[in-house]
mmCIF file of C-alpha atoms in Angstrom:
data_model
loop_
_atom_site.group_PDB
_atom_site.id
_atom_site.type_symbol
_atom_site.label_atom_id
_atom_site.label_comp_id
_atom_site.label_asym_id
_atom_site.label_seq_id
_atom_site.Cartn_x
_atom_site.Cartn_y
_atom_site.Cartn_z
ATOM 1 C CA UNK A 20 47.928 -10.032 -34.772
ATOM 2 C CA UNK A 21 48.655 -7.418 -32.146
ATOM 3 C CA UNK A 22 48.575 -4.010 -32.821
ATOM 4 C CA UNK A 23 52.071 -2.550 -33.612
ATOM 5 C CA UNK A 24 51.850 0.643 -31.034
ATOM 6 C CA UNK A 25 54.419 3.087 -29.362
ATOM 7 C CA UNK A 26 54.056 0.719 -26.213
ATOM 8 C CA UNK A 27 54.747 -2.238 -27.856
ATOM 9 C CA UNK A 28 57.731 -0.714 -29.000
ATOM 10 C CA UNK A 29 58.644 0.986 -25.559
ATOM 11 C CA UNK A 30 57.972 -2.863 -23.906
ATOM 12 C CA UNK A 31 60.375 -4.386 -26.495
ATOM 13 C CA UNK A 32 62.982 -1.801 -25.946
ATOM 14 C CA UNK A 33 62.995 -2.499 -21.901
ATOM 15 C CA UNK A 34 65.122 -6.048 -23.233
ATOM 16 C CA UNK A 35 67.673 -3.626 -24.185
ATOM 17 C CA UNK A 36 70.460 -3.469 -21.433
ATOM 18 C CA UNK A 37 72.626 -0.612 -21.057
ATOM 19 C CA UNK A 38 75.889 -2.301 -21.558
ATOM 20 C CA UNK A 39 77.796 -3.018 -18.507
ATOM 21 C CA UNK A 40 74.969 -2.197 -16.318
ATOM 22 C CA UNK A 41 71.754 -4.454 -15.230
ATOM 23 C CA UNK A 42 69.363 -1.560 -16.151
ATOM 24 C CA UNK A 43 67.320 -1.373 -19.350
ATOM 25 C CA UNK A 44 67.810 1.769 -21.780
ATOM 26 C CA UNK A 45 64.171 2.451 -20.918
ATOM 27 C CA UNK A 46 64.612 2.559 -17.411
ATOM 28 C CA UNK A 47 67.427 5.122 -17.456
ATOM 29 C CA UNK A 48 65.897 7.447 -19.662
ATOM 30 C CA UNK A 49 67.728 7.071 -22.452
ATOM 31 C CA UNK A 50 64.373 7.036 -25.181
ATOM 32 C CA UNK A 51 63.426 10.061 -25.773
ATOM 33 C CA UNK A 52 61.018 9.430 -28.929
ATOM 34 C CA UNK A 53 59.378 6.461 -30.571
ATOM 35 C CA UNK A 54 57.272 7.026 -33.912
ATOM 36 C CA UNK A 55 55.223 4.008 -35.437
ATOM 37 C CA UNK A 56 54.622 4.892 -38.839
ATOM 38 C CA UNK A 57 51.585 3.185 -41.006
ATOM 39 C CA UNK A 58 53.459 1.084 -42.835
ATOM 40 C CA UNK A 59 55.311 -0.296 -39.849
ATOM 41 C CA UNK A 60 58.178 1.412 -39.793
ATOM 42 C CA UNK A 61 59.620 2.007 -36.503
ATOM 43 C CA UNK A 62 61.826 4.944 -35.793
ATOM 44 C CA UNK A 63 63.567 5.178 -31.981
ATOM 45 C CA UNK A 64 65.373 8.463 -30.818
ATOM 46 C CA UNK A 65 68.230 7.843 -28.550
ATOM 47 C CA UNK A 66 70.410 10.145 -26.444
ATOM 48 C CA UNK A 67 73.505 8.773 -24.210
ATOM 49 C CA UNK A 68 76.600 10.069 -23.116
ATOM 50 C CA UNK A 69 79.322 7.474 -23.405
ATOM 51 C CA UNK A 70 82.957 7.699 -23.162
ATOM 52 C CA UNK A 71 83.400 4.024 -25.040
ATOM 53 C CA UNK A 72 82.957 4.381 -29.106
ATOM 54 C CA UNK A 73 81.571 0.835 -28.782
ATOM 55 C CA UNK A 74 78.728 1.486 -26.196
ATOM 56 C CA UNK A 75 76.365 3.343 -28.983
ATOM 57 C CA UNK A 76 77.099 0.870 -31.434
ATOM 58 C CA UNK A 77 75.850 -2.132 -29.084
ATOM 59 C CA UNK A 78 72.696 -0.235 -28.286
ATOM 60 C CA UNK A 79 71.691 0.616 -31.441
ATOM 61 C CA UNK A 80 72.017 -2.887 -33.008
ATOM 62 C CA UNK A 81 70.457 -4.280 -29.819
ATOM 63 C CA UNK A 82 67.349 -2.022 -30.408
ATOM 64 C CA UNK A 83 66.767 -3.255 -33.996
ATOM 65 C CA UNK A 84 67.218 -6.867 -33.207
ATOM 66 C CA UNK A 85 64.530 -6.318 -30.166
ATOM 67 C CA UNK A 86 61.711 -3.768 -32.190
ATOM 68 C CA UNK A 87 62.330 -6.232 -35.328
ATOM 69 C CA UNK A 88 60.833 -9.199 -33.382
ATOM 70 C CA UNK A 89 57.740 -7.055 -33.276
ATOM 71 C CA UNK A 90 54.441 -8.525 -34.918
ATOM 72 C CA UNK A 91 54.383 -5.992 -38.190
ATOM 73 C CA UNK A 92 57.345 -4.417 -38.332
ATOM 74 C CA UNK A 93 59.001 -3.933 -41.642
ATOM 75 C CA UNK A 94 62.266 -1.618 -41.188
ATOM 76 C CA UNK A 95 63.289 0.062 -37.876
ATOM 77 C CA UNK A 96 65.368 3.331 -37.746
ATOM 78 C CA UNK A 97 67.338 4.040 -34.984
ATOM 79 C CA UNK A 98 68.577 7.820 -34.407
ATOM 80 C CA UNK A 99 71.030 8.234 -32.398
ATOM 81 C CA UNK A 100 72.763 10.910 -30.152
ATOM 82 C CA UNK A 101 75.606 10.171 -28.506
ATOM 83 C CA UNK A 102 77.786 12.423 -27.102
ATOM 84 C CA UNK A 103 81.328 11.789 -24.754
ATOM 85 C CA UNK A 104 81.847 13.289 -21.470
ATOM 86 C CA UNK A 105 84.864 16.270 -21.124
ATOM 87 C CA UNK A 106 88.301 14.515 -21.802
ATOM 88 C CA UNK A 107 90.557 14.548 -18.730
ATOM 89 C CA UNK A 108 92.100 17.814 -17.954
ATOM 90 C CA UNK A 109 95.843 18.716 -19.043
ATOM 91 C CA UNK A 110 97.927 21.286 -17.258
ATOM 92 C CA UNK A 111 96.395 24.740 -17.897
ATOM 93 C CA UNK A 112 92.361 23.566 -18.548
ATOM 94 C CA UNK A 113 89.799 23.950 -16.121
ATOM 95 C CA UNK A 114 89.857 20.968 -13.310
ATOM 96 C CA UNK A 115 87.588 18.302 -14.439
ATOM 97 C CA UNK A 116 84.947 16.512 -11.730
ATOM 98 C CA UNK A 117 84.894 18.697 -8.778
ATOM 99 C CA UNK A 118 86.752 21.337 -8.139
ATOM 100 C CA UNK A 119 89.583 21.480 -5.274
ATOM 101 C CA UNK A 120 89.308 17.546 -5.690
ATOM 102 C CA UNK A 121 92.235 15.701 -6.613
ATOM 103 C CA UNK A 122 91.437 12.376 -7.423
ATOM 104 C CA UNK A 123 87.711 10.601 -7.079
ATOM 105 C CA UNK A 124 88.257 7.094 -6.307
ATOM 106 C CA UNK A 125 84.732 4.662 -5.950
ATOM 107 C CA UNK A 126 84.771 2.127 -3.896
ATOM 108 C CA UNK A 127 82.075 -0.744 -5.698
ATOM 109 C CA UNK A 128 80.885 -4.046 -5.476
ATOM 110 C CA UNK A 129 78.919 -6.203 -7.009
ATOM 111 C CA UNK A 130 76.427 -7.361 -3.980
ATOM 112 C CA UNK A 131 75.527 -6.615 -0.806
ATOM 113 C CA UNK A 132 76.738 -7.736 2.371
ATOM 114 C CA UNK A 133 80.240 -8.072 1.726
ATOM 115 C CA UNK A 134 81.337 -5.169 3.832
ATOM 116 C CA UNK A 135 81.964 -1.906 1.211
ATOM 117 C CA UNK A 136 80.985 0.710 3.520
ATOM 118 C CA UNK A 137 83.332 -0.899 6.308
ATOM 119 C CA UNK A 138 86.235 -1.054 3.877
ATOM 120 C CA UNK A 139 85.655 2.469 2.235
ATOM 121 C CA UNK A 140 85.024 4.159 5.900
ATOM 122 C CA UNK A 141 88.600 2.104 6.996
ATOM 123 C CA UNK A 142 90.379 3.156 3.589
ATOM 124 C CA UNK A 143 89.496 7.013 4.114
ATOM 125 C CA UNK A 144 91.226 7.084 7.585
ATOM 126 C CA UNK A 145 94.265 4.889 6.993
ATOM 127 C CA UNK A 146 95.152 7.370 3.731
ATOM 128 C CA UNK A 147 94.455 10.654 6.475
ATOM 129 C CA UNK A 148 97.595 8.573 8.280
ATOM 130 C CA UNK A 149 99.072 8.894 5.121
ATOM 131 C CA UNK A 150 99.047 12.443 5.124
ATOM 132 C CA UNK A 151 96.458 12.660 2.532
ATOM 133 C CA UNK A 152 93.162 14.984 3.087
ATOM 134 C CA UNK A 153 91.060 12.937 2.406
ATOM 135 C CA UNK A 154 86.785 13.284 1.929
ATOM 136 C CA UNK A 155 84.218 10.385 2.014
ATOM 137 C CA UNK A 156 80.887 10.327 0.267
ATOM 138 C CA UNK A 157 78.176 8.277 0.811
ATOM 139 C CA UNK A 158 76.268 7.426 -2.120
ATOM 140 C CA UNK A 159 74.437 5.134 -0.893
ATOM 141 C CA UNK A 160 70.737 7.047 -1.058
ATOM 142 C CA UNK A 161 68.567 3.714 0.153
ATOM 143 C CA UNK A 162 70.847 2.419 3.102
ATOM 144 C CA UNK A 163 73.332 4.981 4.254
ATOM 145 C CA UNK A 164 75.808 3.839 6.867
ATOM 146 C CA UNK A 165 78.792 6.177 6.486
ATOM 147 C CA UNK A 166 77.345 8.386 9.320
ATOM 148 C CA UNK A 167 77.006 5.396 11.834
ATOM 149 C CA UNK A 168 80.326 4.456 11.000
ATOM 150 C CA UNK A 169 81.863 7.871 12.098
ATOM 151 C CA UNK A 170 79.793 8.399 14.645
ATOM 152 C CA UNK A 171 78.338 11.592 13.118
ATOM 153 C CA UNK A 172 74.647 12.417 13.805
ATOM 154 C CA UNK A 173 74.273 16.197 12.904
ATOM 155 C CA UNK A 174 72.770 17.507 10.062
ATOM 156 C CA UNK A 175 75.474 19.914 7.639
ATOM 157 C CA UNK A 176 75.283 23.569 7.802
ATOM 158 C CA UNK A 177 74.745 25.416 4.203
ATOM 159 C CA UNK A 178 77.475 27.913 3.668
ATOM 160 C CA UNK A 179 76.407 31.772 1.819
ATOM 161 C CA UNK A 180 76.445 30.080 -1.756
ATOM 162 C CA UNK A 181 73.875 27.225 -0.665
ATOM 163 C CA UNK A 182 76.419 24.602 -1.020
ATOM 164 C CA UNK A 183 76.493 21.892 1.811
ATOM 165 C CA UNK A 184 79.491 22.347 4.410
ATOM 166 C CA UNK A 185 80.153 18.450 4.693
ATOM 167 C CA UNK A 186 80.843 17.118 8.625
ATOM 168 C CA UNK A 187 84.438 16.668 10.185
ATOM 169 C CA UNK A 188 84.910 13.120 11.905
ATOM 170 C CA UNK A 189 88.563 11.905 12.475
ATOM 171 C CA UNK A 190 89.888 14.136 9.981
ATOM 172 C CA UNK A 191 87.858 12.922 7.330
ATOM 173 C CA UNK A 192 84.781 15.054 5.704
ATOM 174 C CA UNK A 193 81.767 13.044 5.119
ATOM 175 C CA UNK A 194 78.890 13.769 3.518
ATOM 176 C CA UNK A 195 76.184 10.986 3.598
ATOM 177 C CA UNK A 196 72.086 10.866 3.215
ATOM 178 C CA UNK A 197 71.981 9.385 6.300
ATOM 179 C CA UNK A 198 73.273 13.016 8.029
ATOM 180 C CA UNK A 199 70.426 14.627 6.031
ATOM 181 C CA UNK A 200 67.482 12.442 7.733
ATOM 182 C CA UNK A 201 66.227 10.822 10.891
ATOM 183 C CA UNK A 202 67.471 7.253 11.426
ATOM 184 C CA UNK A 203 64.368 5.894 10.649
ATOM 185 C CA UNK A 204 63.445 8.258 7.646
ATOM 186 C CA UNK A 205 63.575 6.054 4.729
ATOM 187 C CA UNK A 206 64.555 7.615 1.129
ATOM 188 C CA UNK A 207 61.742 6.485 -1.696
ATOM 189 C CA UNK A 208 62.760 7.639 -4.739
ATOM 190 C CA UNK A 209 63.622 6.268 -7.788
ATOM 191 C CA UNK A 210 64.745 6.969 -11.477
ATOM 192 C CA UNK A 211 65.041 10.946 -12.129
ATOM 193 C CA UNK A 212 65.241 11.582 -7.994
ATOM 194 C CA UNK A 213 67.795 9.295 -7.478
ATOM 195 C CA UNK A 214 70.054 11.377 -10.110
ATOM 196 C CA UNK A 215 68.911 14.322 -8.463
ATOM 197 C CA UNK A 216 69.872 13.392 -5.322
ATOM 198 C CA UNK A 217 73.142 11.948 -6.320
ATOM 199 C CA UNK A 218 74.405 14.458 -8.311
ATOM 200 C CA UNK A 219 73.691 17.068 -5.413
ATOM 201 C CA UNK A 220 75.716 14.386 -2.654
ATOM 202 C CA UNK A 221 78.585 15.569 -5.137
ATOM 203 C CA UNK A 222 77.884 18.343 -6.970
ATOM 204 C CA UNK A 223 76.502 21.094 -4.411
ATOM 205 C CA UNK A 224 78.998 19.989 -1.355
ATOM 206 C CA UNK A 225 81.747 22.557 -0.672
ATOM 207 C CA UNK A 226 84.457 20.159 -0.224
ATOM 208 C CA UNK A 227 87.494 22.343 -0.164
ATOM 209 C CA UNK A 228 90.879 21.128 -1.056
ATOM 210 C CA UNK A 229 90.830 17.015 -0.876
ATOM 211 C CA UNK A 230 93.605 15.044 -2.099
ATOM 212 C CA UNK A 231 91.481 12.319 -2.930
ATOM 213 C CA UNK A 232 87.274 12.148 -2.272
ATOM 214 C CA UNK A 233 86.172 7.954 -2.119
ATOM 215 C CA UNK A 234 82.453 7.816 -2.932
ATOM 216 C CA UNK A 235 81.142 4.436 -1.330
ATOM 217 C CA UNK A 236 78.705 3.880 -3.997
ATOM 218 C CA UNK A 237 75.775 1.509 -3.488
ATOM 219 C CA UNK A 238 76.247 -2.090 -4.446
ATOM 220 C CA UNK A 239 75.000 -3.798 -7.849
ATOM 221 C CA UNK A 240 74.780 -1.710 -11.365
ATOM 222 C CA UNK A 241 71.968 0.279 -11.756
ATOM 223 C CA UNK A 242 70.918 3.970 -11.839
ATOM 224 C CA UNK A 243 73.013 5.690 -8.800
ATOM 225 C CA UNK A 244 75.957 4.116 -10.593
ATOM 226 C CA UNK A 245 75.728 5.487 -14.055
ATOM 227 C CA UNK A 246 74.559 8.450 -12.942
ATOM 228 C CA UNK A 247 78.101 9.070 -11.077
ATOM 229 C CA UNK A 248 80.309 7.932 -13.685
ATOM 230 C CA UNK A 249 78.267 10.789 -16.417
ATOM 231 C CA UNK A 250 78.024 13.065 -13.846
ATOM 232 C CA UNK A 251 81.900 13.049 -12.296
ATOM 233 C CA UNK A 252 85.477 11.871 -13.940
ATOM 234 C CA UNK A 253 86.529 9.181 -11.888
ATOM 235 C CA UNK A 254 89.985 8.655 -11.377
ATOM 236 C CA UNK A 255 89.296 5.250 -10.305
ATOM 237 C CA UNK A 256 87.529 2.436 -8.796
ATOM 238 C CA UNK A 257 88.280 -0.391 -6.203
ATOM 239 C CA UNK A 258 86.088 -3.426 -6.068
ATOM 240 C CA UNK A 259 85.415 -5.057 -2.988
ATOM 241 C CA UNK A 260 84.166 -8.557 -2.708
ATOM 242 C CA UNK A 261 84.373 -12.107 -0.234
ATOM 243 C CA UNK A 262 86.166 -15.045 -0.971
ATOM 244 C CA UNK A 263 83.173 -16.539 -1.755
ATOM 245 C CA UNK A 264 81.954 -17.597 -5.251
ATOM 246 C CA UNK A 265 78.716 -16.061 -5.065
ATOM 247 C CA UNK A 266 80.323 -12.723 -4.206
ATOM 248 C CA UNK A 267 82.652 -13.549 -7.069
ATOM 249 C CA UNK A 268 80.363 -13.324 -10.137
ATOM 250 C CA UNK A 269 79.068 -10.090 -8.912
ATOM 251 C CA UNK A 270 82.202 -8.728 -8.447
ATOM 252 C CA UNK A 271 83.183 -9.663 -12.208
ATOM 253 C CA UNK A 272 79.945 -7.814 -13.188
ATOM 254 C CA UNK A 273 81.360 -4.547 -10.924
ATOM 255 C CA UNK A 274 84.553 -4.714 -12.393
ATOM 256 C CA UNK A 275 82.877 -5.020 -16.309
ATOM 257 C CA UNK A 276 80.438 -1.908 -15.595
ATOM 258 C CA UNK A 277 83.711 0.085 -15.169
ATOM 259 C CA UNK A 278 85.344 -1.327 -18.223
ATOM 260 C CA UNK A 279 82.362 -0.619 -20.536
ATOM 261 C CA UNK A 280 82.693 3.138 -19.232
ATOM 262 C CA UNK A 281 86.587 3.422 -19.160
ATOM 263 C CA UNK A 282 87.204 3.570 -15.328
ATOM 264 C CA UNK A 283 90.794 2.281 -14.885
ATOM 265 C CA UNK A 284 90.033 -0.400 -11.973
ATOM 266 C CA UNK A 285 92.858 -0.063 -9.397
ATOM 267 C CA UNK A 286 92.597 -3.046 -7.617
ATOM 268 C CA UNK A 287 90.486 -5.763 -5.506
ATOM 269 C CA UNK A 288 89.881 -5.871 -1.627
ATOM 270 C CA UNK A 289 89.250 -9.403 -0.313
ATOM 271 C CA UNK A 290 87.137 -8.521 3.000
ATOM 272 C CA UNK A 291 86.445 -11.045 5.644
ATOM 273 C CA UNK A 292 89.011 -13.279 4.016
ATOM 274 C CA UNK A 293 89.581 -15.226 7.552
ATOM 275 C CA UNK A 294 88.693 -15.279 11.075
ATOM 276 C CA UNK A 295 91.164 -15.816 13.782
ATOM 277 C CA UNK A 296 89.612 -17.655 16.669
ATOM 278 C CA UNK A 297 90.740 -16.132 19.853
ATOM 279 C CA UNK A 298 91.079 -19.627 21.659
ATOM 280 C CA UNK A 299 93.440 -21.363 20.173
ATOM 281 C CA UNK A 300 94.839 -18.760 17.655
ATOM 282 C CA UNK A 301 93.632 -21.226 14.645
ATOM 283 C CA UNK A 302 92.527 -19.340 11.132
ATOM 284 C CA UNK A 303 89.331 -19.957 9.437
ATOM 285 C CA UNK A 304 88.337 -19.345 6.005
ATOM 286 C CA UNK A 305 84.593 -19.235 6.759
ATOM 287 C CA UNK A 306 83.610 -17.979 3.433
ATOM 288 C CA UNK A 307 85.953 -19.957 1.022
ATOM 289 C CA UNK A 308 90.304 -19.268 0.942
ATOM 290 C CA UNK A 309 91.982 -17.918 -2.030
ATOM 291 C CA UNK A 310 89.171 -16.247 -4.396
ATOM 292 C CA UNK A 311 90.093 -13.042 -4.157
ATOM 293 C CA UNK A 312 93.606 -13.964 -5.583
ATOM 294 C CA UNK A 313 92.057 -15.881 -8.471
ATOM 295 C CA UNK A 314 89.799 -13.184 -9.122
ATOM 296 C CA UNK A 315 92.685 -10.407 -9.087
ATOM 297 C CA UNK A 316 94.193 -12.609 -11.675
ATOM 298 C CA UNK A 317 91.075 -13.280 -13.371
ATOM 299 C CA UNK A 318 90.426 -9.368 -14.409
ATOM 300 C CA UNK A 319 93.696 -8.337 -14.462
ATOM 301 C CA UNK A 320 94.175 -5.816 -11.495
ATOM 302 C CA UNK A 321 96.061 -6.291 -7.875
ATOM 303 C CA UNK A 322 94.952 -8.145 -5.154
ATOM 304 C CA UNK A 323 95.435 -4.401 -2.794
ATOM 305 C CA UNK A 324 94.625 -6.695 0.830
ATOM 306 C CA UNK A 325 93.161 -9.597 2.594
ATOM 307 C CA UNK A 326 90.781 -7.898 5.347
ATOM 308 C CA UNK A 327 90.248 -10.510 8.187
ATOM 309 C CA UNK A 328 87.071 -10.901 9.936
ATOM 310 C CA UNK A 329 87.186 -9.585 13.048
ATOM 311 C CA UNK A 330 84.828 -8.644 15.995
ATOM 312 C CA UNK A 331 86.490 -5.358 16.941
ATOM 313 C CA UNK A 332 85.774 -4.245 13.299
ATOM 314 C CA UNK A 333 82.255 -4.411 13.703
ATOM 315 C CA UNK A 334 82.132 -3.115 17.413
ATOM 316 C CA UNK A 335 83.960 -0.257 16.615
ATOM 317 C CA UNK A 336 81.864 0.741 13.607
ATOM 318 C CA UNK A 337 79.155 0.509 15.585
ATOM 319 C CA UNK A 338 80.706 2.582 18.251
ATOM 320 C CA UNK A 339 81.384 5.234 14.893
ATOM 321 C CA UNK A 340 85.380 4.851 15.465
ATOM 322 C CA UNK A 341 86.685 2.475 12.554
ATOM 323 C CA UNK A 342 89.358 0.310 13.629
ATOM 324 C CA UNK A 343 91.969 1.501 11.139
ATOM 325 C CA UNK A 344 92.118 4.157 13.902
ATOM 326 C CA UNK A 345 94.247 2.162 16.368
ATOM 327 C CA UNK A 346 97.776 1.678 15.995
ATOM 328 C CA UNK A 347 98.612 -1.216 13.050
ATOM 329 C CA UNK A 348 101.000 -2.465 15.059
ATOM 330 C CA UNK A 349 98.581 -3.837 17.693
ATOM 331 C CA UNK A 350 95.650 -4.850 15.841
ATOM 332 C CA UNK A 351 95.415 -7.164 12.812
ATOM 333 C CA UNK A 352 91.992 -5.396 10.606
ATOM 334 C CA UNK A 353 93.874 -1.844 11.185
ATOM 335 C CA UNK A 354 97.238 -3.335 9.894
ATOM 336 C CA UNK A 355 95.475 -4.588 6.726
ATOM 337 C CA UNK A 356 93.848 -1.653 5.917
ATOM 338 C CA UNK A 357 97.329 0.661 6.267
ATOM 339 C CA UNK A 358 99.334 -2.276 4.034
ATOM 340 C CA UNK A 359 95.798 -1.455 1.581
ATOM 341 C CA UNK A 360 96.042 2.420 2.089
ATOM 342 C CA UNK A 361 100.215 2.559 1.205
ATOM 343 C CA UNK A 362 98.916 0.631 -2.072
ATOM 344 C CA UNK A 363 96.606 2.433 -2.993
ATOM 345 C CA UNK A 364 98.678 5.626 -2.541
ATOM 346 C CA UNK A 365 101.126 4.648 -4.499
ATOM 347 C CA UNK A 366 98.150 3.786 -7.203
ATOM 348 C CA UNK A 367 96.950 7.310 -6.860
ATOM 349 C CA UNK A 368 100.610 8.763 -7.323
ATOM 350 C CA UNK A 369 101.326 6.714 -11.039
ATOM 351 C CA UNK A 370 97.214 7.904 -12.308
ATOM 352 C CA UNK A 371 97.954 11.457 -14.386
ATOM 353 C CA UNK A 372 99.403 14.122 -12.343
ATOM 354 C CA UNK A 373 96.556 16.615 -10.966
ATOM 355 C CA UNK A 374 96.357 19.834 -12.860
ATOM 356 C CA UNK A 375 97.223 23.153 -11.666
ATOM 357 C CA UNK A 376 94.408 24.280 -8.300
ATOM 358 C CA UNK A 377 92.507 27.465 -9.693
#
């Protein structure tokens, strides 16, 4: 019979998913002591912040069904710490999330590929045109693309208090890894660095006075993620997906992560949800018609826009002018992402009123 040790134990525990997420309990840290005791008792210390009653529950009977499968144990004690993050602000306390910030929205998805950065980058200018100040963070440490996007290639000035003065482009401030390194710098880090880094992206930028700051967070469920929603209060999240069923199941598993941490989701984008051949005018549904719709249904949220796939979308990103700068009049992607932007505005304007600016 194997030896019952504090690695055994440790392995056993990495089967134990934090809820909502595809990360173990190991893996983000959440451990903090494992005793073996002769007899084979097993006692596991536990520390979380969770604003969902539910969440410590799962975790703790998950860890007793996984350490009790364990060769030689005969009882397993779980201690466990849980604590929940600030409650939202009424009128009078201090601001929650960042200060001079008036609503955080994320813009998620399940996968990659299906066009997040595009939408968020598109979204951030068409609510400027709303009148909005508006901020954009990129929180996407291992493939940054917000600074392509706007065609911003400097790297931020520190103001007297060492917080990071974010970049102007079109009206929007941005704040992105990709401003902070050369294009062909990669960022390896994982785990405690990640956090680090992400929680500085939000936390040590001197944003000013935004109406609303969209954080284009990385696609999937895993560390960056969790790390925002304990270490900002979101006011919201908007999931972004293809027609396609593949995109689909990740973008249920997007939309879940948010439930399981009490993130009101305010909608679904369908991107690339046709493309209009210039020829003969004909539209075709190149990655599946109609599953964005279903999908809205599905969770229970709006369908905010259709995007279309279109080659000026891409050429202009490239070119770091997004296409929801041109008139919506005269171009199809731009008109799609003002119908999303008036949504969404009128999403912002029924979440809690902001509290009083300090």
């Amino acid at each position: 019979m194997p030896a019952l040790t504090e690695d055994a134990v440790r392995h056993a525990l990495r089967q134990v998913r934090y809820p909502g997420f595809s990360r173990d309990i190991v893996s983000f840290g959440l451990v903090k002591a494992i005793t073996v005791s002769p007899d084979g008792v097993v006692s596991v210390e536990i520390a979380l912040m969770a604003k969902d009653p539910a969440v410590p529950a799962q975790i703790e009977t998950e860890i007793k069904q996984a350490v009790a499968e364990l060769p030689g144990v005969t009882g397993t004690i779980v201690h466990l710490h849980a604590r929940q993050p600030s409650p939202p602000a009424t009128a009078g306390d201090t601001p929650p999330g960042i200060p001079g910030v008036g609503k955080i929205i994320a813009v998620a998805s399940g996968k990659g590929g299906v066009g997040k950065s595009t939408v968020a980058a598109n979204l951030a200018v068409a609510l400027a045109a709303q009148g909005l100040a508006v901020g954009l963070c990129d929180c996407d440490l291992y493939g940054p693309s917000i600074a392509l996007m706007f065609g911003a290639n400097e790297q931020p000035l520190a103001d007297e208090h060492d917080r990071i003065v974010p970049v102007e482009r079109h009206g929007i401030k941005l704040m992105s890894m990709g401003l902070l390194l050369a294009d062909d710098s990669p960022v390896i880090v994982r785990g405690p660095l990640a956090t680090r880094f992400t929680q500085q992206l939000l936390r040590q930028v001197d944003w000013g006075k935004l109406d609303v700051l969209i954080l284009d967070l990385p696609p999937g469920t895993g560390d960056i993620q969790l790390t925002i929603v304990q270490t900002v209060a979101l006011d919201g999240a908007i999931i972004v997906t293809t027609p396609q069923e593949v995109a689909l199941i990740d973008a249920r598993k997007a939309a879940a992560m948010f439930d399981k941490v009490i993130v009101p989701v305010l909608g679904l984008i369908e991107n690339m949800s046709w493309f209009e051949c210039p020829s003969d005018g004909q539209r075709y549904h190149l990655f599946g018609r109609g599953g964005g719709v279903r999908e809205a249904r599905r969770i229970g949220v709006p369908l905010l826009g259709q995007i279309p796939l279109t080659v000026e979308t891409r050429e202009r990103a490239d070119e770091g002018r997004p296409v929801a700068l041109l008139p919506p009049s005269g171009n199809q992607a731009s008109a799609a992402f003002h119908q999303v932007a008036r949504l969404m505005a009128a999403q912002l304007g029924r979440l809690a009123p902001d509290p009083p600016a300090p």
